[in-house]
Amino acid sequence: MASIGKILRRTFLIGSAAIVGGVAFGVYYVNRPAPNPLKPQEGETALNPFVLIDQEGVTLFAPRAEMGQGVMTTWAALIAEELDVELDDIRVLHGPAAAAYYNSAMLGEALPNKGYDISDFQHNLAEALGVLGKVLSLQVTGGSTSMKDGFERMREAGATARETLKQAAADQLGVDRGLLKTAKGAVIAPDGTTIPYTELAVAAGQIDPPHVELRDPSEWRILGKHHPRVDMVEKSTGTAEYAIDVRPEGLKFASVRINPKLGGEMNSFDASAAESMPGVEKIVDLGNGVAVIASNTWLAMQAVEAIEVDWGEAPYPPETDALFDVIAASFDGKANSAMRDDGDVSVMPEGATEITAAYKLPYLAHATMEPMNATALFTGKTLDIWAGNQAPTIIQSKAAEVANLDTEAVNVHTTYLGGGFGRKGEFDYTQIATKVAMAMPNVPVQTTWSREEDMRHDFYRPGAMARMRGAVKDGKAVLYDGQIAAQSAVYQAMGRIGVPSGGPDKVLVEGAFNQPYAIPNYRVRGYVTDLQVPVGFWRSVGNSFNGFFHDTFLDEMAHAAGRDPLEFRLELMKSEHAPSAGCLEAVREMSGWSGETPDGVGRGVGFCYSFGTPVAQVIEVVDEDGTIRINKAWIACDMGLALDPNTVEAQMVGGMIYGLSAAAYGEITFAEGEVEQYNFPDYDAIRMHTAPVTEVRVLETNRHMGGAGEPGTPPAMPALGNALFDLTGQRARTLPLSHSFDLLI
Amino acid sequence: MPISLTINGTAHEVDLPEDVPLLWVLRDEVGLTGTKFGCGVAACGACTVHIDGEAVRSCQVALSDVWGDVTTIEGVGTPDAMAKIQQAWVDHQVAQCGYCQSGQIMQAAALLAENPSPSDAEIDEAMQGNLCRCGTYPRIRAAIHTAAGKLKEA
């Protein structure tokens, strides 16, 4: 076991490279050498390092996308902690696409353990599996992995840079490196001589980096505390640049319509009316859709709407009910997985009371605030793409296929993301922008989708169904047998990037099979539905439906057992996973949970362990003259180490509100093969007046570092449903809740 | 015929069809990209600007209908000289993805100009047209209260 750890540590090698006027440091090496992104190719001046030090100061190229989660700031803090610079003095830029930025934590999540019971051996194995990320070149922001992924590597990069700069100073001053100190971006000699890093950068570029040890957390001065986010001033002044804001010289504006019968062909189109509309410069045939290039985005949108198109049929049953018939039928087939199978669920314990329930959840759109868009410039030999994205290496190779160029001829410029939530890990929008730009070589073209196009061409959170059977005896759960059916987002997404997939889909049952409850007879099976509706990764992925299925049914079991629903969960959890129990105890205390609520007030508890982080929530609803308002919420989470507690709090509140939006209002339905929702009036979300007053507690007892961006989402949906049950006595087994409850809109 | 507009105190001549919404004049013609496109149907508030101090959805105002002086987020303050309301946004670390925040700030600024001490209910009423998919509402509310206090001190 230790040897695995040692091998892994050796895989985190730090490289340095001399650059014009300075030095660059990066972590780039895995089991077999990846091309060093620090070594520029002949004739290439652009570099892809983690940290670059020159006369201008310290620059961090963040290999993860800033989509609102604060990753730029916290990765900078990891560097600054070891490098001894002030956080304010680091400039943070998005790194270009580079295979060396593989996401090691994300593939580690693919291991078939429950997560919360992970042993040190499995933890090391998870890291080893992460090596696969390199092979697949997964530079992906997702799976709430950024901090787990960056925690070691960024600190090592900072520490190595510091010691290399000290060596440069030692050589210059003729003193031993061990006698030198560092602070505020400078090396300090015993006699008080102070040399700024900027003046040592050139010399440091000639030195092989020494081996370093990381500082003990007790010595940290930056990590674990809140620091103002580096992007906050830009985002408060309208100066932050999103993809939709890039303005290369000579930019043209385009808009697009793809077949709304998703995946269908385009039989023919007539653009004669569009051709003569104001500002129109070119009509582009995309094969499965059309685009218009114009002098203004709005003029392009008007013209593309004026094109008459004969669309081919969708490759799936055209109506919502028929889709769910197919999902339901998958229960009759062979189970894809039984990731948990404890005890024997085939035998009903004597004297136990059996209960059953069936649940159904809709397809969901991501609905990022920034509609899908990308800008491309095609010269015939090179392609530049500007995009807010969660996966630049995938975008690079997929755009290269479209443009018939070598991958290296494609430059991906990652901007801020106006929301991601999983949608911008896809590459459809960058391929479309590439095709549009190829119709007008040497001219940069920005292709912006209308909100309607965005809403109706998503890779949706799969619609899902569950059949639950359980038993309670003497106030305890003695049997839990869950079946879940849905399309596999993993199979589909892997298919799109050309990686074969198959076998048990852990993500399909995550949030159900891996929950920390000691139930003696406990089985969870997954059933993969074969449908061609485009599905993808939606904030918290499988947990987004399983969190609701699993926890709502536990609530039903608690009531069947005549128990307080919070105490019922807590009792099953205490012996299984203390950090999870700690979260439930925290929300019990914060909310003053008594199990009793006055007339007109309902409270529900929800819990889900996901991405290594247990999260418990209590939601309170109030009846105001027949209209129900979500009044208050209490959240407790435990991700082990919270590198920036203020950012974690923001993610917990935001994650919960994203979940409440879906629970209350979110639904994508189909008619004649087309999505029936067009814009926010059809797909509303929580707003200022419908958001609860929320209190968050961030606990730090978990042994392994968990994620922050997604775990707040899953428990919100059952907590709200459970609160409505407490208020009305009516059990919600489908979402959105606005169908069956008179919620404030 | 070019149409004259005053934006953030500067005069502009715009030669576009008169039905082009102000949003797309600002973004694609004048080059002021701080005002965002979110929905195009006045359902999200990301495109909020001021016309003669009134908060309007610029996606719904045709170029020929612009009835007064336009103020965008760029005209409220700059990174080196932020307005008090922008400073309140930074102090409360409001933004996550940040895409809706220009519109949120413009809406809040109009609210505070009209009502220097808004209650929570008044904030709910004024801000409910501005969508934030990241869910920053609690911090927006806190920032509005802080800005109200700072504006009264001034």
Short mmCIF file of C-alpha atoms in Angstrom, two decimals, chain A residues 33 57 75 113 145 169 173 278 289 291 295 311 317 344 394 431 436 527 583 601 630 647 681 686 736:
data_model
loop_
_atom_site.label_atom_id
_atom_site.label_comp_id
_atom_site.label_asym_id
_atom_site.label_seq_id
_atom_site.Cartn_x
_atom_site.Cartn_y
_atom_site.Cartn_z
CA PRO A 33 5.86 10.95 -19.78
CA GLY A 57 5.28 39.11 -11.17
CA TRP A 75 -6.12 27.37 -6.62
CA ASN A 113 -16.79 1.81 -3.34
CA THR A 145 -13.16 17.50 -8.04
CA ALA A 169 19.33 33.58 -4.53
CA LEU A 173 24.64 35.60 -2.57
CA PRO A 278 -30.99 43.52 -42.95
CA GLY A 289 -29.43 22.77 -39.13
CA ALA A 291 -26.93 29.35 -39.35
CA SER A 295 -23.46 42.23 -38.69
CA TRP A 311 -36.95 18.69 -40.31
CA PRO A 317 -40.58 8.15 -29.21
CA ASP A 344 -30.92 -10.86 1.97
CA ILE A 394 -12.00 17.53 -25.64
CA GLN A 431 -18.25 22.27 -33.17
CA VAL A 436 -20.00 28.45 -39.01
CA TYR A 527 -31.44 -0.40 -14.98
CA CYS A 583 -24.40 16.91 9.70
CA VAL A 601 -45.81 25.44 8.97
CA ILE A 630 -40.30 28.17 1.08
CA THR A 647 -16.75 29.99 -0.90
CA PRO A 681 -41.40 31.59 -18.51
CA ILE A 686 -36.17 30.17 -7.60
CA PRO A 736 -41.92 19.40 -10.10
#
